[in-house]
Short mmCIF file of C-alpha atoms and ligand atoms in Angstrom, two decimals:
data_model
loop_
_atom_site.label_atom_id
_atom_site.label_comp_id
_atom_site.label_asym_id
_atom_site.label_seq_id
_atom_site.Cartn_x
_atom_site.Cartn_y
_atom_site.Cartn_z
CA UNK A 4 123.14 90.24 132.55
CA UNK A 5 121.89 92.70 130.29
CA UNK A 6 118.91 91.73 127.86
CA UNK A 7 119.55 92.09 123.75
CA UNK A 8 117.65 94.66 121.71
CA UNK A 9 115.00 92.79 119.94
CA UNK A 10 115.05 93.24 116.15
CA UNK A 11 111.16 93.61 115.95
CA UNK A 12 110.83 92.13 111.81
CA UNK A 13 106.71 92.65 112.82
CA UNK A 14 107.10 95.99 113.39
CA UNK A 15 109.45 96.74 110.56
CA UNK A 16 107.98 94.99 108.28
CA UNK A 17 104.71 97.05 109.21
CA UNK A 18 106.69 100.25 108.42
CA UNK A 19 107.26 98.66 104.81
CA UNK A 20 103.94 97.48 104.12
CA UNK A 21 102.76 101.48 104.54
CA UNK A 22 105.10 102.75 102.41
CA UNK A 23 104.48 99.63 99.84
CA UNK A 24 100.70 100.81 100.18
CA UNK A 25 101.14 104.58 99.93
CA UNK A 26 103.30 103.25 96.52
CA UNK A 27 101.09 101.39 95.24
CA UNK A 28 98.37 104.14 95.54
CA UNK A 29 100.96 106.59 93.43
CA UNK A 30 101.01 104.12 90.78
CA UNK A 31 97.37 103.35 90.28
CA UNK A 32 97.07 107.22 90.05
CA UNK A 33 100.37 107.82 88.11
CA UNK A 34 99.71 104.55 85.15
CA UNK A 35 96.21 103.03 85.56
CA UNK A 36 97.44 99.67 87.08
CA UNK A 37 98.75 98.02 90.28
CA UNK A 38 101.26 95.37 90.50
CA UNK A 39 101.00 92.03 90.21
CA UNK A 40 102.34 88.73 91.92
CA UNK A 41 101.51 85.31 90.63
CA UNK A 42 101.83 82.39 93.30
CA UNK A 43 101.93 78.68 92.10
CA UNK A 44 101.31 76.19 95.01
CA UNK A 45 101.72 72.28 94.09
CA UNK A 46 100.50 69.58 96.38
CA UNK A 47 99.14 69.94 99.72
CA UNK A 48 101.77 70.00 101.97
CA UNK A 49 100.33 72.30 105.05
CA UNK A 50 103.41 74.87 105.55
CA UNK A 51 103.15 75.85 101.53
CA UNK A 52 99.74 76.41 102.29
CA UNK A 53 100.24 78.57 105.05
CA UNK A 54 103.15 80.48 103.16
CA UNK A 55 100.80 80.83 100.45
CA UNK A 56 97.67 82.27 102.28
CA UNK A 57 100.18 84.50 103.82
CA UNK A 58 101.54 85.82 101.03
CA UNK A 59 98.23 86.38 99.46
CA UNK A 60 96.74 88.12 102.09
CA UNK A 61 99.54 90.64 102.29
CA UNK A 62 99.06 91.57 99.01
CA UNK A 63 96.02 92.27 98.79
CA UNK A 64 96.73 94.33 102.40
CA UNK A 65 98.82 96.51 99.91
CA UNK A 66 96.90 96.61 97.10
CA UNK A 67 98.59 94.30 94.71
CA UNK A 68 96.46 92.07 92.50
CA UNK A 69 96.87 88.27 93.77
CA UNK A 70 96.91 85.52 91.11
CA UNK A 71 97.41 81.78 92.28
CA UNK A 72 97.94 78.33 90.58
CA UNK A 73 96.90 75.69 92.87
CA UNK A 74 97.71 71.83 91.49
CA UNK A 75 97.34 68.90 92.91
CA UNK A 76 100.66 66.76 93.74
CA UNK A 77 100.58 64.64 91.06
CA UNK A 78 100.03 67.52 88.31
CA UNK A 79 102.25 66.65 84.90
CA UNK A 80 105.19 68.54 84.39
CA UNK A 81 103.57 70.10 81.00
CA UNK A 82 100.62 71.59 82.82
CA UNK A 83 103.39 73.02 85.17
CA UNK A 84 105.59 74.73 82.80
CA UNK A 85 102.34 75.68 80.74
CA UNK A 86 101.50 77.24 84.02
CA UNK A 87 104.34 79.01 84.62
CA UNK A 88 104.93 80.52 80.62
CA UNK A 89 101.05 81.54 81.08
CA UNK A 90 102.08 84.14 83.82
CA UNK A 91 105.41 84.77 82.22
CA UNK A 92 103.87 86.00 79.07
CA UNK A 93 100.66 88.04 81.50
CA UNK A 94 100.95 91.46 81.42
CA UNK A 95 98.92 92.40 84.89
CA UNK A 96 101.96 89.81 86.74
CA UNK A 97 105.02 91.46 87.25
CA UNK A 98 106.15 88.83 89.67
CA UNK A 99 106.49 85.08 89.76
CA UNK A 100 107.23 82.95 92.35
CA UNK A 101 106.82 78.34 92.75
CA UNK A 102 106.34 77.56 95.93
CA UNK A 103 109.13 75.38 97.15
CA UNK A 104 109.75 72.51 97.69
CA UNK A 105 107.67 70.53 95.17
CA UNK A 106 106.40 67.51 95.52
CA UNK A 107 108.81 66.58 92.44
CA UNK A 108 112.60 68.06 93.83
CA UNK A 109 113.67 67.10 90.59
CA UNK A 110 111.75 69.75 88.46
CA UNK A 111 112.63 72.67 91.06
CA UNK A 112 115.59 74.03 89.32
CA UNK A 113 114.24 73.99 85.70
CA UNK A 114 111.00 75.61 87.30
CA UNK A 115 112.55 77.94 88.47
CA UNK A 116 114.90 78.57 85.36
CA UNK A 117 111.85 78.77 83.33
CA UNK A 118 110.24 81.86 85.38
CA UNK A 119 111.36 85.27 83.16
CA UNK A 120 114.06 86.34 85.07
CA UNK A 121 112.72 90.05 84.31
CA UNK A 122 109.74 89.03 87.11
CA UNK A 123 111.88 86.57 89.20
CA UNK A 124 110.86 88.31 92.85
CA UNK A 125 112.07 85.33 94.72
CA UNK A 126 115.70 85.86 93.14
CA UNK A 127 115.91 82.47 92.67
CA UNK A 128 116.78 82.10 89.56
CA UNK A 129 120.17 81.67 88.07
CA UNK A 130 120.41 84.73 86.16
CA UNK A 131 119.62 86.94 89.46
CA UNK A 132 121.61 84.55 91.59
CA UNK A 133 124.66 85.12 89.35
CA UNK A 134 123.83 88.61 89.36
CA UNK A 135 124.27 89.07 93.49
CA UNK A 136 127.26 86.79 92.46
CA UNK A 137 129.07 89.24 90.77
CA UNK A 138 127.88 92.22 92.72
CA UNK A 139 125.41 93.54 90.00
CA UNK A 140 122.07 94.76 90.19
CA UNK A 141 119.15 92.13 89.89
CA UNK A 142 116.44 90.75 92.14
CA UNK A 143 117.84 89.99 95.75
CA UNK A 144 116.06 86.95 97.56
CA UNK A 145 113.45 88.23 100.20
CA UNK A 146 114.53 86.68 103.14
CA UNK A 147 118.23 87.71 103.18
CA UNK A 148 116.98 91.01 102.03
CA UNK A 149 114.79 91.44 104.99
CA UNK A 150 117.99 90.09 107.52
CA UNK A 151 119.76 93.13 105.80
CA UNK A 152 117.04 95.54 106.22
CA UNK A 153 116.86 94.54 109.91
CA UNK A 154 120.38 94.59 110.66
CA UNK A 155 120.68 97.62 108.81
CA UNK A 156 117.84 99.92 110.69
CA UNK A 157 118.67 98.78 113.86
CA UNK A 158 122.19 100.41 113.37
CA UNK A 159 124.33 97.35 113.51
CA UNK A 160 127.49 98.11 111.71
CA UNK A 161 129.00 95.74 109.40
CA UNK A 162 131.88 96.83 107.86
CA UNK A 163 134.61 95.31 108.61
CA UNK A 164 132.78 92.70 111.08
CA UNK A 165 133.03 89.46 111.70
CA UNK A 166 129.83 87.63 109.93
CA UNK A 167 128.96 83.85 110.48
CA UNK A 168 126.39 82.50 108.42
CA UNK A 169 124.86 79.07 109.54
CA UNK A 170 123.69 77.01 106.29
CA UNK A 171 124.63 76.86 102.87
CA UNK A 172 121.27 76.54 100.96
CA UNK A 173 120.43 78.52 97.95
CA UNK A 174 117.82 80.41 99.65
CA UNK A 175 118.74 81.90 102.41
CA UNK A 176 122.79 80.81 103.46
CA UNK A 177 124.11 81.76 100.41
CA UNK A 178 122.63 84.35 99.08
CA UNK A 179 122.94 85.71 102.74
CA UNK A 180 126.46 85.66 103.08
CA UNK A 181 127.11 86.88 99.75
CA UNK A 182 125.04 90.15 101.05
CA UNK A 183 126.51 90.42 103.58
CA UNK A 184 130.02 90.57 102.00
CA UNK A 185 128.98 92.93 100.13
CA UNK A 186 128.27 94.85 102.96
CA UNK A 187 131.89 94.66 103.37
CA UNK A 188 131.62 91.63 106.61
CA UNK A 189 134.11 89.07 106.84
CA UNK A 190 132.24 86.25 106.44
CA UNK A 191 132.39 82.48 107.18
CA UNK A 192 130.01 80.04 106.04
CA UNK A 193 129.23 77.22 108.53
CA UNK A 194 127.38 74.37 107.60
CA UNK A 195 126.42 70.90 108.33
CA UNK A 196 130.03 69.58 107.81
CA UNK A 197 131.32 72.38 110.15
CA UNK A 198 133.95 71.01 113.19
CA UNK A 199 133.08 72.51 116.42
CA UNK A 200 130.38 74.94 115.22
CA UNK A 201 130.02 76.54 118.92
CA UNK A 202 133.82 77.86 118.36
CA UNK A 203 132.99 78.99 115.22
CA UNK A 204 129.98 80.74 116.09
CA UNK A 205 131.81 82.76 118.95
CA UNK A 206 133.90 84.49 116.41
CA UNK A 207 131.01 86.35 114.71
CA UNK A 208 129.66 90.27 116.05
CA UNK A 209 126.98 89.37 113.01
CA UNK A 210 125.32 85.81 113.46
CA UNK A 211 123.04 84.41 110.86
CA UNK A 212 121.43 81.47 111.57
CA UNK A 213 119.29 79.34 108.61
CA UNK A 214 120.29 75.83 109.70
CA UNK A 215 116.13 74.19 110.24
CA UNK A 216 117.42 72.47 113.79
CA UNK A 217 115.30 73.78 116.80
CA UNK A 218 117.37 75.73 119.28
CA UNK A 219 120.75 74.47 117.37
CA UNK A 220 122.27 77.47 118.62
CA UNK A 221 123.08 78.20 122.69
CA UNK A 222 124.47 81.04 124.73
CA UNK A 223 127.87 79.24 124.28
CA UNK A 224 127.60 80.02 120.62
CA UNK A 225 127.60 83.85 121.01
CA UNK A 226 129.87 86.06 121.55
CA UNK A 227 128.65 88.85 123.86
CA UNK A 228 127.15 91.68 122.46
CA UNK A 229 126.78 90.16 118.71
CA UNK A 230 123.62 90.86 116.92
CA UNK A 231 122.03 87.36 116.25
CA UNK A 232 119.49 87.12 113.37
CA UNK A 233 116.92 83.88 113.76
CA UNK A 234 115.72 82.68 110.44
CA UNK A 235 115.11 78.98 111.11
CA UNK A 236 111.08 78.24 111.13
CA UNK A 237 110.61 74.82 113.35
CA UNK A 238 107.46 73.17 114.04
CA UNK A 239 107.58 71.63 117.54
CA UNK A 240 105.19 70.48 120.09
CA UNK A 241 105.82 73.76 122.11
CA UNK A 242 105.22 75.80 119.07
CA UNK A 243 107.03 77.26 116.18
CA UNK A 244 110.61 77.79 117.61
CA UNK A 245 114.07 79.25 115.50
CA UNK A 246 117.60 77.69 115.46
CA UNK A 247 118.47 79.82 118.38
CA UNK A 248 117.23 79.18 122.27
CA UNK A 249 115.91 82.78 122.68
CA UNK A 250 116.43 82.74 126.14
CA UNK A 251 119.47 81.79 126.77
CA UNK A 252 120.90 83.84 123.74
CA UNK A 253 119.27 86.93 124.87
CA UNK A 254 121.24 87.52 127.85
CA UNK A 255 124.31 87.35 126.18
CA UNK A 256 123.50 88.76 122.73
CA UNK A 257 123.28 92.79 122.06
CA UNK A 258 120.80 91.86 118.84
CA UNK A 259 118.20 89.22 118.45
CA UNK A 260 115.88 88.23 116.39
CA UNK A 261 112.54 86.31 117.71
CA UNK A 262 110.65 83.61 116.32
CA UNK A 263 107.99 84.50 115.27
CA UNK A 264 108.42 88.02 114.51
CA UNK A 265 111.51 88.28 113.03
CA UNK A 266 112.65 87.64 109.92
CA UNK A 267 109.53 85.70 108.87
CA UNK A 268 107.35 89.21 108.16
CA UNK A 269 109.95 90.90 106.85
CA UNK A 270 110.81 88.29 104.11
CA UNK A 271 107.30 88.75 103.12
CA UNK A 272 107.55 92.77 103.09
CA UNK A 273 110.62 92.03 100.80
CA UNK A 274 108.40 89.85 98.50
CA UNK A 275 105.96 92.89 98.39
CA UNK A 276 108.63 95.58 97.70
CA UNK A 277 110.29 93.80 95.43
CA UNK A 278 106.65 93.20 93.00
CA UNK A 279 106.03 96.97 93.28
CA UNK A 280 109.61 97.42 91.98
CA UNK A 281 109.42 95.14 89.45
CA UNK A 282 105.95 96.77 88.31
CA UNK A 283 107.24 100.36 88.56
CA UNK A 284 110.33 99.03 86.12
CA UNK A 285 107.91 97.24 83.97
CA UNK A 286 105.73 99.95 83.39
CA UNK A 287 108.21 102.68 82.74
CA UNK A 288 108.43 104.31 86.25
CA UNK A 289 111.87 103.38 86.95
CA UNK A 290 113.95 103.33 84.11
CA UNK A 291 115.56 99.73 85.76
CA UNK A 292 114.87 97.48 88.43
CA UNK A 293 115.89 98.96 91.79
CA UNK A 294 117.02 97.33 94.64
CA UNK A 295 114.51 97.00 97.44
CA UNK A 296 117.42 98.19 100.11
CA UNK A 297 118.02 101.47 97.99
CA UNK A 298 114.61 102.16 97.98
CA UNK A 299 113.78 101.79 101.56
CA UNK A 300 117.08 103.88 102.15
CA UNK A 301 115.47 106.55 100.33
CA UNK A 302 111.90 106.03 101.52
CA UNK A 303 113.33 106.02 105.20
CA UNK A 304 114.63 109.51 105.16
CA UNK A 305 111.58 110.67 103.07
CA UNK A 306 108.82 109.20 105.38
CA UNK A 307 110.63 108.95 108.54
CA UNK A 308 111.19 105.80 110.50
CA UNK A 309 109.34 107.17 113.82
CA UNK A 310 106.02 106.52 112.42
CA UNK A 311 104.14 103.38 114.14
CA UNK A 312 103.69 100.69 112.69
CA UNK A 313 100.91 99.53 111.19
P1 NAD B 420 118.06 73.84 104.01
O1 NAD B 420 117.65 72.57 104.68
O2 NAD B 420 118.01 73.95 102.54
O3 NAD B 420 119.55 74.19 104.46
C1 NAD B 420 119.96 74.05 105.78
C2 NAD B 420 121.43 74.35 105.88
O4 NAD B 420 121.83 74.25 107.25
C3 NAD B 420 122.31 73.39 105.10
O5 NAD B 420 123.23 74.13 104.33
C4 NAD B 420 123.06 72.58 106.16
O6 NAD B 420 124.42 72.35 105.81
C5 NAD B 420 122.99 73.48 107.38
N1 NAD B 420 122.88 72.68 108.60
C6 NAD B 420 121.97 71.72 108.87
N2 NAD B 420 122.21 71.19 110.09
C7 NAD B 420 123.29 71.81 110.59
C8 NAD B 420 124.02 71.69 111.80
N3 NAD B 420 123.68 70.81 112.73
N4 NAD B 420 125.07 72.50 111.97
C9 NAD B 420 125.43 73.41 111.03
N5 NAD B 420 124.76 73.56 109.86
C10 NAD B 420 123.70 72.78 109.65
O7 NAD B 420 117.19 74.97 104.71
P2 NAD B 420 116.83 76.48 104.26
O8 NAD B 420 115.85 76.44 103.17
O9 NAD B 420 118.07 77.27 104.09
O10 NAD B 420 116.08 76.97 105.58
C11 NAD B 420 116.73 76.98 106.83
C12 NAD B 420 115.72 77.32 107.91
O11 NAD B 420 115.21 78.62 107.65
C13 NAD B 420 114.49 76.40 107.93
O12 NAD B 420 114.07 76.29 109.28
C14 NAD B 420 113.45 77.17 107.14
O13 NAD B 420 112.14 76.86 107.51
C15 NAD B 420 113.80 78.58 107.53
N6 NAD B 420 113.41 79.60 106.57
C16 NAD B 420 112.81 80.70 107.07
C17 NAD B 420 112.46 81.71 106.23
C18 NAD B 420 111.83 82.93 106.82
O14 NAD B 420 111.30 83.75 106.10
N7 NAD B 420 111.88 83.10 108.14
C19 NAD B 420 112.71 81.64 104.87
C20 NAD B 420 113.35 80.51 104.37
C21 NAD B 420 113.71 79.50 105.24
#
């Protein structure tokens, strides 16, 4: 049977970090300054760490100025919130984001309320989650961004399509489908409470998987020819493997995402895009805060997609 098209997030995701750099080098020249993301990292738990270095690294790739927090598990919540009004009320950060989850679940959502919604980049906070609620502009959450982006460049069509959407959580299920609807999808959530999830899987031409459970997903799942997006990040003894068993999925798949190299860089290159947008609308460039998949929309036919990546 007939392989699936790989949706290559490394290589996009390269294409965005050019034009992210090439931006950032117009607005050094156009107002004196570059943007800014602030990153605060509590506790020592070895994935935030990695997420962290990550995310630092491809800033500074771009060009945007990298400022980081670091606390140790057992920080008080004062010196917390202290941490996160300090960067709220810094003019060099134009974005903010608390690495989740913290070592205290309990203070995540009032963490995350307290970041100025005006420099929210995750799009986690209410304000912005309400927002893609109700279909208005604010900051979209990277990683259903990037699953967007992908589908979006690769050509799959969504209006109109059947969408399933694997996982409820505030970071990537929801927000996900709700994108996606927008897009004009049908979509059905699935979730842990979900009878025969195989069946309901075969019904979607878009398949979104954020569940966390290694290879959760088989070829039984997919309908043939649906484009399957991979977002689930699982640390196994073979490796770091997604919800979906590649191999099986890619012969009956038209779409697929891999892991890694999928959706993992390009929530990153959303994270990046969506600092130099804030910083463009905080320093007068835009006259609002524009959505990272307008931009690239434009950007694409302006720079052309057949470059290489970098
Ligand atoms: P979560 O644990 O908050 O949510 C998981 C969701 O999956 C829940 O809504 C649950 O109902 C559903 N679920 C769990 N088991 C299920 C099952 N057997 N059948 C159907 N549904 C099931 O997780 P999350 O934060 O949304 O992350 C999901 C996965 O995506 C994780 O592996 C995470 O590491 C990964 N992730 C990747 C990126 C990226 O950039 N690639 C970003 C965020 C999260």
């Amino acid at each position: 049977m007939a392989q699936a098209q790989l949706l290559d997030g490394a290589a996009l995701a390269c294409q965005v970090r050019r034009q992210i750099r090439q931006q950032v080098t117009e607005m050094q020249a156009a107002v004196g300054r570059t943007p800014g993301l602030a990153v605060i990292l509590v506790g020592d738990d070895p994935a935030s760490q990695i997420y962290v270095r990550n995310k630092e690294k491809a800033c500074t790739q771009v060009g945007i100025l990298s400022l980081s927090r670091r606390f140790p598990a057992d920080v008080s919540r004062s010196e917390l919130f202290e941490a996160i009004r300090q960067f709220n009320d810094d003019p060099r950060v134009d974005g903010i984001l608390v690495q989740l989850p913290l070592p205290q679940p309990e203070w995540e959502m009032d963490a995350i309320a307290s970041i100025d919604p005006g420099k929210d980049v995750d799009g986690f906070h209410p304000l912005n989650a309400g927002r893609l609620l109700e279909g208005v502009p604010g900051f979209l959450s990277c990683t259903p961004a990037g699953i967007l982006y992908l589908l979006r460049h690769a050509g799959v069509e969504l209006v109109g399509r059947r969408a399933v959407v694997v996982g409820r959580s505030n970071i990537v299920g929801k927000p996900a489908a709700l994108l996606l609807l927008r897009e004009h999808a049908t979509v059905t959530v699935a979730h842990s409470r979900t009878r025969d999830l195989a069946a309901v899987c075969r019904e979607a031409e878009v398949l979104v998987v954020a569940a966390g459970h290694a290879h959760l997903i088989g070829a039984d799942a997919i309908r043939p020819g649906a484009a399957v997006v991979d977002v689930g990040m699982n640390r196994t003894p073979e490796g770091l493997v997604g919800d979906v068993d590649f191999a099986a999925v890619s012969q009956v798949a038209g779409w697929i995402t891999p892991v890694p190299g999928g959706v993992g860089p390009m929530t990153i290159a959303m994270l990046l895009l969506n600092t130099l947008l804030a910083a463009r609308w905080h320093t007068g460039l835009d006259a609002e805060l524009r959505s990272p998949l307008e931009f690239l929309a434009e950007r694409g036919r302006e720079d052309g997609d057949s470059r290489p990546p970098c």
